[in-house]
Short mmCIF file of C-alpha atoms in Angstrom, two decimals:
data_model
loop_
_atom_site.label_atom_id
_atom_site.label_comp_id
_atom_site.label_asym_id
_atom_site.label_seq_id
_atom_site.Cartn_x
_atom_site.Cartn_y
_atom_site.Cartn_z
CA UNK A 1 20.67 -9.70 -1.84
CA UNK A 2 17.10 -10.72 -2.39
CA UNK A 3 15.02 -10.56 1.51
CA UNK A 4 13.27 -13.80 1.14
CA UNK A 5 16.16 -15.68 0.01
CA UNK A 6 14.24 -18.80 0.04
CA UNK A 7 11.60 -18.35 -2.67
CA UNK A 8 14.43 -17.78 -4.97
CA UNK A 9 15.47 -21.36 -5.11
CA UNK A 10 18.11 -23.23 -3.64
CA UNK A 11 16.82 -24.58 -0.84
CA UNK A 12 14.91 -27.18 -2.18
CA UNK A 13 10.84 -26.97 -2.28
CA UNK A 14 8.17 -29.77 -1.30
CA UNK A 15 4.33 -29.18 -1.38
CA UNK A 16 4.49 -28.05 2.31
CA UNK A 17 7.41 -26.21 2.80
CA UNK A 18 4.57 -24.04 4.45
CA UNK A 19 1.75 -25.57 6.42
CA UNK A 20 -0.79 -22.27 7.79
CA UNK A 21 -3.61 -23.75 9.44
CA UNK A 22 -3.62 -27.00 7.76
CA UNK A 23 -3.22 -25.02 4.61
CA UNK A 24 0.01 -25.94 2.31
CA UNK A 25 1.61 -24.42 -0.26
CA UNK A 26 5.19 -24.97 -2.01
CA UNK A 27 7.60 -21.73 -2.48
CA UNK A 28 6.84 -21.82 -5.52
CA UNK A 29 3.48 -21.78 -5.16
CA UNK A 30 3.51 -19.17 -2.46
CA UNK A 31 5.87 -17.12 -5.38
CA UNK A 32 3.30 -17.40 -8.44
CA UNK A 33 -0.05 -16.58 -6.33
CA UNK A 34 2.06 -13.45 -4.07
CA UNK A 35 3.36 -12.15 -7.58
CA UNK A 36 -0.08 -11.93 -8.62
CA UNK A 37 -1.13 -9.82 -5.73
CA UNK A 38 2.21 -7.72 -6.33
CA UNK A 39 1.19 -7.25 -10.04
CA UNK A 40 -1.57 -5.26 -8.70
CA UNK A 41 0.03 -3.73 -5.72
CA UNK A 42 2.67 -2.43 -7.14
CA UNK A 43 2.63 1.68 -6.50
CA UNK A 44 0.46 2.05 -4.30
CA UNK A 45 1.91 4.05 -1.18
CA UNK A 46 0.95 1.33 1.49
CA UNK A 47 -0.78 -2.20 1.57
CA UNK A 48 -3.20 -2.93 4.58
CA UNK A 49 -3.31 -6.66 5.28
CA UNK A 50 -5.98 -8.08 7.03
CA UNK A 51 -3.79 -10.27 9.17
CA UNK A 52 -5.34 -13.27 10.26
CA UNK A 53 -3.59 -16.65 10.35
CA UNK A 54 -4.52 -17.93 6.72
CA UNK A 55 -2.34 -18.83 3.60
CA UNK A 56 -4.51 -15.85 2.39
CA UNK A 57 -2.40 -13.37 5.23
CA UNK A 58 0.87 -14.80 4.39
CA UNK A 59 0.71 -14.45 -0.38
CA UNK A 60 -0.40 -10.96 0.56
CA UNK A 61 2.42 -9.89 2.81
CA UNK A 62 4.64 -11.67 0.33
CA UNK A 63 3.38 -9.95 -2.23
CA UNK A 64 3.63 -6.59 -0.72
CA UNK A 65 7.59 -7.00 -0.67
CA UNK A 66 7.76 -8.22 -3.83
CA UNK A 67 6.37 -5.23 -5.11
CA UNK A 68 8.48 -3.13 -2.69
CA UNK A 69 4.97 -1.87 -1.07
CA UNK A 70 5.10 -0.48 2.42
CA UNK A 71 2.91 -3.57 4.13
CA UNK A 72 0.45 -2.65 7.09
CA UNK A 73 -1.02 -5.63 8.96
CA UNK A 74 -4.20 -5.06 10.36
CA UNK A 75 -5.27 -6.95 13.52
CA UNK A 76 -8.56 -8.64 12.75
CA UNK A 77 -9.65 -8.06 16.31
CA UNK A 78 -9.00 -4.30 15.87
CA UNK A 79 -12.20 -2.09 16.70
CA UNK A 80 -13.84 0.48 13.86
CA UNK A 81 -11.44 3.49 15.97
CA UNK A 82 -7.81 1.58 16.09
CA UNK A 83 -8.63 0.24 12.48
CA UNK A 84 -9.80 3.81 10.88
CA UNK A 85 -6.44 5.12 12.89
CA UNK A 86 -4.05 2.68 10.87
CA UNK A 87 -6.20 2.71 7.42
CA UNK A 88 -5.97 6.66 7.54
CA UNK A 89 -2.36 7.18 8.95
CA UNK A 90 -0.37 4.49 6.93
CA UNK A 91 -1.83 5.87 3.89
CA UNK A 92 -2.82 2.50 2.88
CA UNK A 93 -4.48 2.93 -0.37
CA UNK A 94 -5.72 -0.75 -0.44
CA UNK A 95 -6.73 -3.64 1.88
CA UNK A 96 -5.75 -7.22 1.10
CA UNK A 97 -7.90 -9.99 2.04
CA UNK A 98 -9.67 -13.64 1.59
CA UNK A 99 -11.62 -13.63 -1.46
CA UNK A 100 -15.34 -13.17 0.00
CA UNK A 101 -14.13 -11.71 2.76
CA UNK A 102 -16.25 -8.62 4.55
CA UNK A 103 -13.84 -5.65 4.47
CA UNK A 104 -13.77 -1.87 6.48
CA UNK A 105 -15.26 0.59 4.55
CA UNK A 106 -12.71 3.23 3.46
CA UNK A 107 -9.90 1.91 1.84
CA UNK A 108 -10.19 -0.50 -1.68
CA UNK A 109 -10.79 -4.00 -1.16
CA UNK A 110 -7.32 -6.65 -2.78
CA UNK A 111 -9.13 -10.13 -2.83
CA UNK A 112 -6.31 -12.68 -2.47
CA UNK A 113 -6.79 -16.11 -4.11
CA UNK A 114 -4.02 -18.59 -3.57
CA UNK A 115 -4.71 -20.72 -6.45
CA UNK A 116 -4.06 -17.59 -8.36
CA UNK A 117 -0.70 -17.54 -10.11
CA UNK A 118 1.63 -14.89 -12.41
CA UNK A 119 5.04 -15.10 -13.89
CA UNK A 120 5.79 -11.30 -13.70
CA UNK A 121 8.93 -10.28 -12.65
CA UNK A 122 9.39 -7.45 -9.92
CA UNK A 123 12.74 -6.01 -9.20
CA UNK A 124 14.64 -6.46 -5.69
CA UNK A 125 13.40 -2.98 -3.62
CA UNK A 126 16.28 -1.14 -2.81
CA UNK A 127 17.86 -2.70 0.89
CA UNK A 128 16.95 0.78 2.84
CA UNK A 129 13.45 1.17 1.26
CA UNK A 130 10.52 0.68 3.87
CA UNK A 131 9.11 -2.92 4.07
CA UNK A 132 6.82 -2.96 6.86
CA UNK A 133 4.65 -0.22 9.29
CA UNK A 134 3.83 -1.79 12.29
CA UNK A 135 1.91 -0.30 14.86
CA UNK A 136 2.25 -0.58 18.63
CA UNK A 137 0.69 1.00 21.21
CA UNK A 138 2.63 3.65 23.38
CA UNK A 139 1.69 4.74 26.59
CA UNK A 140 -0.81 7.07 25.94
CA UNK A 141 -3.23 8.53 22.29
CA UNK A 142 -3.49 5.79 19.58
CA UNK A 143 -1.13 3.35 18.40
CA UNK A 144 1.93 4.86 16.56
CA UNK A 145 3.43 3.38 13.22
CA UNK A 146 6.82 2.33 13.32
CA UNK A 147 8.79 2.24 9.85
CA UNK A 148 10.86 -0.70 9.59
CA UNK A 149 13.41 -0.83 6.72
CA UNK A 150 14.12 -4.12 4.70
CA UNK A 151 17.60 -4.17 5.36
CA UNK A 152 16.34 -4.21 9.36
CA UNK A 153 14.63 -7.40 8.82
CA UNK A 154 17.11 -9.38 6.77
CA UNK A 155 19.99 -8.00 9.13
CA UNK A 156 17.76 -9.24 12.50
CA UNK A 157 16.78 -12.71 10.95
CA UNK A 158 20.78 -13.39 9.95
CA UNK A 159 21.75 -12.14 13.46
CA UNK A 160 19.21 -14.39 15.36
CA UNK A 161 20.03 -17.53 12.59
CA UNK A 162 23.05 -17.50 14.05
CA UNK A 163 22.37 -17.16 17.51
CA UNK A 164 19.64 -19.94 17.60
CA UNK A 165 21.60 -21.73 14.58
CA UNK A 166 18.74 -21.60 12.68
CA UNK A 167 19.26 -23.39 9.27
CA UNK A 168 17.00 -25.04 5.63
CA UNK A 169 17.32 -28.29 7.76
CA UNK A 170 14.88 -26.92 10.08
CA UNK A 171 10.99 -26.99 10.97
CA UNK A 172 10.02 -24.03 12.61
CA UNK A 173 5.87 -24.32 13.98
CA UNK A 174 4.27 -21.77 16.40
CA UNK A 175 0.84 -20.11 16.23
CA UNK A 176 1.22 -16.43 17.14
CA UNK A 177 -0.76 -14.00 15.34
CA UNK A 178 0.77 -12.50 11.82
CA UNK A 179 0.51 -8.93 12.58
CA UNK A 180 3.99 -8.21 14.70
CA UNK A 181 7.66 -8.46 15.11
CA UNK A 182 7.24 -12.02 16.40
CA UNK A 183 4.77 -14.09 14.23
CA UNK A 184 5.39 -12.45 10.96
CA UNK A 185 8.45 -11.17 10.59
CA UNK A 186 10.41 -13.84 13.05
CA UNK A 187 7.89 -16.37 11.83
CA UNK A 188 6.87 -16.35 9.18
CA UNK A 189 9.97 -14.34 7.01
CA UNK A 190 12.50 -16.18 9.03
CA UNK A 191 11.28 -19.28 7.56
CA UNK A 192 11.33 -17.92 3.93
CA UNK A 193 14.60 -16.13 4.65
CA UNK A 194 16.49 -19.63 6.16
CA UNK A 195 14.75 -22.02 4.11
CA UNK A 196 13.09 -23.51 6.96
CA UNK A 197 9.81 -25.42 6.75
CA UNK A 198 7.45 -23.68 8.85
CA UNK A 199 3.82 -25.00 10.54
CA UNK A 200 1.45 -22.37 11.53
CA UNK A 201 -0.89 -24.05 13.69
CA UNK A 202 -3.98 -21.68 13.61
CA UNK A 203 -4.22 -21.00 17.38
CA UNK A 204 -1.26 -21.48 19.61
CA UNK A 205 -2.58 -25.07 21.74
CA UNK A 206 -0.80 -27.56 23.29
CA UNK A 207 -2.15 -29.95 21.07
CA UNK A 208 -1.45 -28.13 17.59
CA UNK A 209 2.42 -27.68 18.89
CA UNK A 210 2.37 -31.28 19.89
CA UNK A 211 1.52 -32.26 16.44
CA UNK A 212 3.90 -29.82 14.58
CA UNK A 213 6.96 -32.19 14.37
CA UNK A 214 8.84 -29.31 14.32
CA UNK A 215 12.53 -28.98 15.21
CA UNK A 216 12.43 -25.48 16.24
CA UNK A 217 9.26 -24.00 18.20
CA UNK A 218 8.27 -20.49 18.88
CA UNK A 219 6.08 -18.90 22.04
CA UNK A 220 4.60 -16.23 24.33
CA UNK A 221 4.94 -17.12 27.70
CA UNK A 222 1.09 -18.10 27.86
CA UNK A 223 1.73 -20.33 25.39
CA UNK A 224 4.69 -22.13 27.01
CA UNK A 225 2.52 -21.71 30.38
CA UNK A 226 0.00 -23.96 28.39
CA UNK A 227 2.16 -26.01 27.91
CA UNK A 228 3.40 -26.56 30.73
CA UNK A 229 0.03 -27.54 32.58
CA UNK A 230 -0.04 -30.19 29.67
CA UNK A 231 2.50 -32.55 30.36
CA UNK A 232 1.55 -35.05 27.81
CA UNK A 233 1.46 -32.47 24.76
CA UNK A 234 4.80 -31.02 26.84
CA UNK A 235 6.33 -34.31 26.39
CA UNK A 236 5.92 -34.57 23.03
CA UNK A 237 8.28 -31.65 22.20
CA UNK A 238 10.99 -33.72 23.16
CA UNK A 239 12.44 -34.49 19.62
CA UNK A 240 12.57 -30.89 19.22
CA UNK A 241 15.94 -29.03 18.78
CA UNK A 242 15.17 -25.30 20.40
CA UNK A 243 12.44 -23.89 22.28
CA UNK A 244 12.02 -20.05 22.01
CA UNK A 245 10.09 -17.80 24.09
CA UNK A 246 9.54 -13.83 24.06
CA UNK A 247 7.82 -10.72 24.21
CA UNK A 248 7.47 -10.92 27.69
CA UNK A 249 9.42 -12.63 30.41
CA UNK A 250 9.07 -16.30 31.14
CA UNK A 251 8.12 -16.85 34.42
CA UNK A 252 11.09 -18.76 36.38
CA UNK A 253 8.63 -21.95 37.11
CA UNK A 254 7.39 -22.16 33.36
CA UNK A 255 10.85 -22.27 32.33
CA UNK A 256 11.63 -25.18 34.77
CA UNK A 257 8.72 -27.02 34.44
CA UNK A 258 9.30 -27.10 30.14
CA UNK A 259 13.00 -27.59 31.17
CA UNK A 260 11.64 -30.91 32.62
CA UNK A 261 9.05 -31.91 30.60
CA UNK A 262 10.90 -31.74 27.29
CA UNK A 263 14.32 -32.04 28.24
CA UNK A 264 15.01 -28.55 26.54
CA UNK A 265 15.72 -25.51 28.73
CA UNK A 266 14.10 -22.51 26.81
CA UNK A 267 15.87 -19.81 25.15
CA UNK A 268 14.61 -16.62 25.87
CA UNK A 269 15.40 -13.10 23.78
CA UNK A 270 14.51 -9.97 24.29
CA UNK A 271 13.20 -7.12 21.36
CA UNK A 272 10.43 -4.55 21.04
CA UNK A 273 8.73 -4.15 17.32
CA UNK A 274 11.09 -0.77 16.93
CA UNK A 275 14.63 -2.35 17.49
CA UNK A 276 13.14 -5.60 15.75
CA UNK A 277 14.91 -8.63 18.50
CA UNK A 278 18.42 -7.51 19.76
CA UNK A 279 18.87 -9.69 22.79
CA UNK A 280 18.57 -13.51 22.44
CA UNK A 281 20.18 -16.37 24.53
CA UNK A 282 22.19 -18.87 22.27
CA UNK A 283 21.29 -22.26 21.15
CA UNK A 284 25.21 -23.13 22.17
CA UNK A 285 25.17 -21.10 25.24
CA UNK A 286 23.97 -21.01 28.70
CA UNK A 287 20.43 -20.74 28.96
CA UNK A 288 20.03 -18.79 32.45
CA UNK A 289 16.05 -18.46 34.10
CA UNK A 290 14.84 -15.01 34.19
CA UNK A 291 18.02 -13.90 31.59
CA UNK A 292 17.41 -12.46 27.77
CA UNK A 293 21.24 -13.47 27.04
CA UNK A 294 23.30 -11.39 25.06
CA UNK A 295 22.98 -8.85 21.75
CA UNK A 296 22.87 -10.31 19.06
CA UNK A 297 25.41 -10.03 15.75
CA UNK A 298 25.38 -6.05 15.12
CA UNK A 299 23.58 -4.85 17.90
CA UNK A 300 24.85 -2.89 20.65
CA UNK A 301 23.89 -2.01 24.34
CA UNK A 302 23.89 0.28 27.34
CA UNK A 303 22.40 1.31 30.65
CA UNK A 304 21.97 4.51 31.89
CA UNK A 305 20.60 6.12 35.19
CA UNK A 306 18.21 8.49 35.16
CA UNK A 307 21.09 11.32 35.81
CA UNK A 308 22.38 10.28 31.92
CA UNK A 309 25.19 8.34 33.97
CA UNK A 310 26.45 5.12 32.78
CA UNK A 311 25.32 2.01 35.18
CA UNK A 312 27.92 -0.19 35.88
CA UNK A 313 27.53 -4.34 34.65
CA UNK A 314 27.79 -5.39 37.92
CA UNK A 315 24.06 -7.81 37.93
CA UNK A 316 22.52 -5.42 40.68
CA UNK A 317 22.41 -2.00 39.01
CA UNK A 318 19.03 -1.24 37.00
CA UNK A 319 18.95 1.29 34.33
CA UNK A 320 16.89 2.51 31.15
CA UNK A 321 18.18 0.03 28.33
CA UNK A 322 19.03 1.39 25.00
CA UNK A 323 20.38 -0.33 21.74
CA UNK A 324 21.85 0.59 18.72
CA UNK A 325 22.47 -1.24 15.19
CA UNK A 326 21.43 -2.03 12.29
CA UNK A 327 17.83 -3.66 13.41
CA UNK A 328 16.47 -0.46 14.24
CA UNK A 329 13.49 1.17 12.86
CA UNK A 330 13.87 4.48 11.01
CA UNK A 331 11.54 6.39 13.13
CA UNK A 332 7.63 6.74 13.64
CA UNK A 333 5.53 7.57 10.88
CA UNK A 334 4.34 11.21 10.66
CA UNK A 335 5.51 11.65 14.54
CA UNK A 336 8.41 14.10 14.95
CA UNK A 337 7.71 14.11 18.65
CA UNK A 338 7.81 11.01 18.90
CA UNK A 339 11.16 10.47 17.27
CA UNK A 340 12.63 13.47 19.31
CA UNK A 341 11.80 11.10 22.76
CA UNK A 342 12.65 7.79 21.52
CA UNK A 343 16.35 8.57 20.24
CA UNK A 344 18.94 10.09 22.24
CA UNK A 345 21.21 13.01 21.16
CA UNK A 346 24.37 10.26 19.81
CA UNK A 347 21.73 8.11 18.01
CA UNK A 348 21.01 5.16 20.99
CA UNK A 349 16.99 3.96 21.05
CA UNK A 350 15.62 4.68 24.36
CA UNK A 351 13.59 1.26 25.24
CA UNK A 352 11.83 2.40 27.90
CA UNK A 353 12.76 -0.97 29.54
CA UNK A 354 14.78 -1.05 32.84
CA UNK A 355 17.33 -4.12 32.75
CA UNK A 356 20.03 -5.42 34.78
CA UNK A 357 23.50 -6.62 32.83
CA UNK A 358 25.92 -8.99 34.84
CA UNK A 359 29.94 -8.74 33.86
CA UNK A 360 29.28 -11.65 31.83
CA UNK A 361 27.07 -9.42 29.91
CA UNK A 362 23.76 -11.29 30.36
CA UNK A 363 20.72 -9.11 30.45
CA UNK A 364 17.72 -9.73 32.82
CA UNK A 365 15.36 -7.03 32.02
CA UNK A 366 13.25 -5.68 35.40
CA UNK A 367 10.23 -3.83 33.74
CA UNK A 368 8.81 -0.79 32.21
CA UNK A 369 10.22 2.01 33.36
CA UNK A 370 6.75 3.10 33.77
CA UNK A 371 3.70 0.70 34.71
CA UNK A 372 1.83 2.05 31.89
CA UNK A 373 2.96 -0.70 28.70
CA UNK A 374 0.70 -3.63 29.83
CA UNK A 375 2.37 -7.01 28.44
CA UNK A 376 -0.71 -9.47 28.35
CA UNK A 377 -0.21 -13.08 26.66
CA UNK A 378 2.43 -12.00 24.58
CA UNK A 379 1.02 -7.98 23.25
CA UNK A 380 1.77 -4.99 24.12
CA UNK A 381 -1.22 -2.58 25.47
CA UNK A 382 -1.02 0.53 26.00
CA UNK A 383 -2.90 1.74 29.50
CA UNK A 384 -3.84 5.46 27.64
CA UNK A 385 -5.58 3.42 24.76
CA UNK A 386 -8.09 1.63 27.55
CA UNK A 387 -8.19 4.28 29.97
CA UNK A 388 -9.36 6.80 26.44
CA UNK A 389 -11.97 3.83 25.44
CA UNK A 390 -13.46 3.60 28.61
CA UNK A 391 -13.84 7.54 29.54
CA UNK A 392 -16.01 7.05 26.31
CA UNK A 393 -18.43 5.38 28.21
CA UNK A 394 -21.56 7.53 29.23
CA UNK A 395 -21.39 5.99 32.95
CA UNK A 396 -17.99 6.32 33.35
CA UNK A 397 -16.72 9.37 35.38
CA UNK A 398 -12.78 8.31 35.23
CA UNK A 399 -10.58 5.30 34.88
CA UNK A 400 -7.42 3.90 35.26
CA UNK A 401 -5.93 0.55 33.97
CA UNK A 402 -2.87 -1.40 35.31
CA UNK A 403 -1.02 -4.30 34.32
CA UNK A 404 -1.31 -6.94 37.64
CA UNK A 405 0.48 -10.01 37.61
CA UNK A 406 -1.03 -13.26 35.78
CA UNK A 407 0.57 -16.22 35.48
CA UNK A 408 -1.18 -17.43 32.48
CA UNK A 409 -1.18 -14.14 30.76
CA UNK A 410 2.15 -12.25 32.38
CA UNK A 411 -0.08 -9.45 32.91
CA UNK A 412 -3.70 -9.18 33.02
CA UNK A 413 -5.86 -5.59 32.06
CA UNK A 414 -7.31 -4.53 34.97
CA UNK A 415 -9.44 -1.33 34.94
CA UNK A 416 -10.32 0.58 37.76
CA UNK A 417 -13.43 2.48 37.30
CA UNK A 418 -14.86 5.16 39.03
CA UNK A 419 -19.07 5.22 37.81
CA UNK A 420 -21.29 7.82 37.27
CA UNK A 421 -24.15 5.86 36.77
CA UNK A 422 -25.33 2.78 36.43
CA UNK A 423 -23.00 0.27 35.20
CA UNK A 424 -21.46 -3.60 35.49
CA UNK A 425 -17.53 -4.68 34.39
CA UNK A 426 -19.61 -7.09 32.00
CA UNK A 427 -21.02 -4.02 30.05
CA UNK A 428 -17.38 -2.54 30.07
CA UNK A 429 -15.57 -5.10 29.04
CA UNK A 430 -17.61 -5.38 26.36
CA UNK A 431 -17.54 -1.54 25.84
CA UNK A 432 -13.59 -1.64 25.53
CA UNK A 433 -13.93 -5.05 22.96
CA UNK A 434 -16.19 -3.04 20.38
CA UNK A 435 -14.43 -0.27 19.94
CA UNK A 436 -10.27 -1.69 20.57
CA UNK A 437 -8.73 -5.14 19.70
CA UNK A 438 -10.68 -7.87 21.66
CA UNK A 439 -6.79 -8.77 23.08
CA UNK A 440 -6.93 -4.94 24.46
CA UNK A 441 -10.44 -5.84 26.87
CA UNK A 442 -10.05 -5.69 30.65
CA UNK A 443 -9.85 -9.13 32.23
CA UNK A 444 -11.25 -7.37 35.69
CA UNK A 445 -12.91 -4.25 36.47
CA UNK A 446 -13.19 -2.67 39.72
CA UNK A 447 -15.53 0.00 40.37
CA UNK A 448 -14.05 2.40 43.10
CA UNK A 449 -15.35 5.78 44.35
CA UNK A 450 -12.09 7.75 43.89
CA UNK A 451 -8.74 7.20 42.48
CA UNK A 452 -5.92 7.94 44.18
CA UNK A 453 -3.69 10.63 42.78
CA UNK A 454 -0.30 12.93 43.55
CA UNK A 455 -0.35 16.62 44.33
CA UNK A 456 0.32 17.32 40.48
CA UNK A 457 -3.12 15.24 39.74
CA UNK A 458 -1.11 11.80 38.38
CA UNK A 459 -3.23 8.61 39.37
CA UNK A 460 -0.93 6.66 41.63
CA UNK A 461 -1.51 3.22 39.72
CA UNK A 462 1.06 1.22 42.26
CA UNK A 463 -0.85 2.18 44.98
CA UNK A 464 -4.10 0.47 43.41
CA UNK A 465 -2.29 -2.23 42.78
CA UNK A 466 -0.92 -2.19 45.82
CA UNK A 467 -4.31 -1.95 48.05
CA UNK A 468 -6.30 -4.07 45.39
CA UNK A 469 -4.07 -6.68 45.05
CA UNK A 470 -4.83 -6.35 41.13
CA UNK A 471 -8.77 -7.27 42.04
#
């Protein structure tokens, strides 16, 4: 079975059937101009896509998987370091982007043009083949390439279709960026997997969802916190069906506060860009503040203490969470070690998430098990990555960087510095921007004389927050 079921007809096609940034195209359309970008794809090793959100982004990602092309989005925020790390890792032996477009040096320029059109015809990729590396930032060195199969994908998007009832009658809008799990591959091949319309609104505002029309709406929780503060843009979600928030946990009030402006209480669902989304409230179910829901169709779960122990479902017991099923990556590219910690010995995918699960089997996940993943307006930032970029800096003795609470963002990056020189948080900040993805800057710095650290030399990064209040 084809992956994007929907370009291959039946579903019906109109001259929008997608919408990116005021930008429409037909499936058809989207078909003849990403076969054209296959036709010259096709063999390469890996395909680097310049992700940003443009009709541009979405034919060349097509057209990668048409050609059965491993596909590597690029942020287009990522600095020269984190984008010379993914060019020269994935292998990517070319770069896709707008026609006219300035490019990295490097790697062979693929100018996309979606008035371009061929008739070629690729074969189906085999199910297990590779479709996607997606990087993500661990908690420490440079971002890591997970491997994520085809059959992964079209296995999640079924499973979470039928959770959220997801259907060709739908409109699905949202404006999250097109280079992870959640934009692209939730939505973006959702929508050409179900049949769905879909809006990409360019930037995720209150005003763009407002003016979606959509039946089905996706967001990070700084989106739906936007939202939220807007009650007139809120309000006009109303005629929506679902609401859908995730990678990172909606604040209680948010939820209420949509719950009341729209009429819709969220759904929230839980998933990290390895295990794709495994844990997803139903559109049919209860929809429970602070609660991920259940796993979804395939996917299976488990806690476990720190002694290996299982932890009973008893809605008070925390323990690491780890899944298994079919939505699972096949391991990190080129990272053995990696692979060794992630999986355990009978084949479960340690999350690195702590989580609660009731006898009713609802989830409510408590954290990192470390406080080293920063989740900041929906990404995920690794502390190392900052902490490396900032050490860089000539006035800059030693650093540490901590997640501290935000309620627009979830988490905000704040950096504690310790100078050897002279030096603002202005000129850091902007350090951290030119060299990592602008998303990965600190929001605060705080230069301190020492930082506090264990008798094995380990910063103690609770206790800053704790005595710094995250300032």
């Amino acid at each position: 079975m084809a992956l994007l079921t929907a370009l291959q007809g039946g579903f019906g096609d109109t001259a929008d059937a997608l919408r990116i940034d005021g930008r429409a195209l037909s499936r058809e359309d989207l078909l003849g101009a990403a076969t054209a970008v296959a036709d010259r794809a096709a063999g390469a090793p890996a395909l680097a896509v310049l992700a940003r959100p443009t009709v541009e982004t979405v034919v060349a990602v097509v057209g990668g998987l048409l050609a059965g092309v491993p596909v590597v989005p690029l942020p287009p925020d990522s600095g020269p370091k984190e984008r010379e790390h993914i060019l020269r890792d994935s292998g990517a032996a070319l770069l896709a982007h707008a026609v006219g477009e300035d490019v990295p040096e490097g790697v062979p320029g693929l100018p996309v043009d979606p008035a371009e059109r061929s008739a070629t015809s690729h074969p189906e990729p085999a199910a297990d083949s590779t479709g996607f590396v997606l990087y993500t930032s661990g908690t420490t060195g440079a971002p890591k390439g997970a491997v994520i199969r085809r059959e992964a994908i079209a296995a999640d998007l079924d499973a979470l279709a039928a959770a959220w009832q997801w259907t060709a009658e739908d409109t699905l809008a949202h404006g999250l960026p097109l280079f992870h799990v959640h934009g692209l591959l939730l939505g973006v091949l959702g929508a050409l997997r179900t049949g769905s319309r879909l809006v990409h609104t360019g930037r995720p505002t209150p005003a763009g969802y407002a003016a979606a029309g959509a039946s089905l709406y996706f967001g990070v929780p700084t989106v739906w916190s936007r939202l939220a503060a807007d009650p007139e843009a809120a309000g006009r979600l109303a005629s929506a069906r679902l609401l859908v928030s995730g990678s990172a946990p909606l604040p209680v009030p948010v939820f209420e506060k949509l719950a009341a402006l729209t009429g819709h209480a969220p759904i929230e669902r839980y998933g990290m860009t390895e295990s794709l989304i495994t844990v997803s409230t139903r559109a049919d179910g209860e929809r429970r503040p602070g609660s991920v829901g259940l796993p979804v169709d395939g996917v299976r779960t488990r806690l476990v203490g720190e002694d290996g122990a299982p932890v009973p479902y008893d809605g008070e017991s925390v323990g690491e969470l780890q899944v298994a099923g079919p939505t699972l990556f096949s391991g990190y590219l080129n990272r053995p070690d990696a692979d060794a910690e992630a999986w355990t010995a009978d084949g479960w995918f340690r999350t690195g998430d702590v989580a609660v699960i009731g006898a009713d089997g609802f989830h409510r996940i408590v954290g990192r098990a470390s406080v080293d993943l920063i989740k900041s307006g929906g990404y995920r930032i690794g502390a190392g990555e900052v902490e490396a970029a900032l050490r860089d800096h000539p006035a800059v003795a030693d650093a540490a960087v901590v997640g501290a609470p935000d309620e627009d963002l979830g988490q905000a990056i704040v950096a504690y510095v310790v100078p050897d020189g002279a030096v603002t948080g202005d000129q850091l900040t902007a350090f951290v921007a030119e060299r990592l993805s602008v998303h990965k800057r600190p929001r605060r710095v705080v230069l301190v004389p020492e930082l506090p650290r264990n008798a094995l030399g380990k910063v103690l990064k609770k206790q800053l927050l704790a005595e710094h209040g995250g300032r």
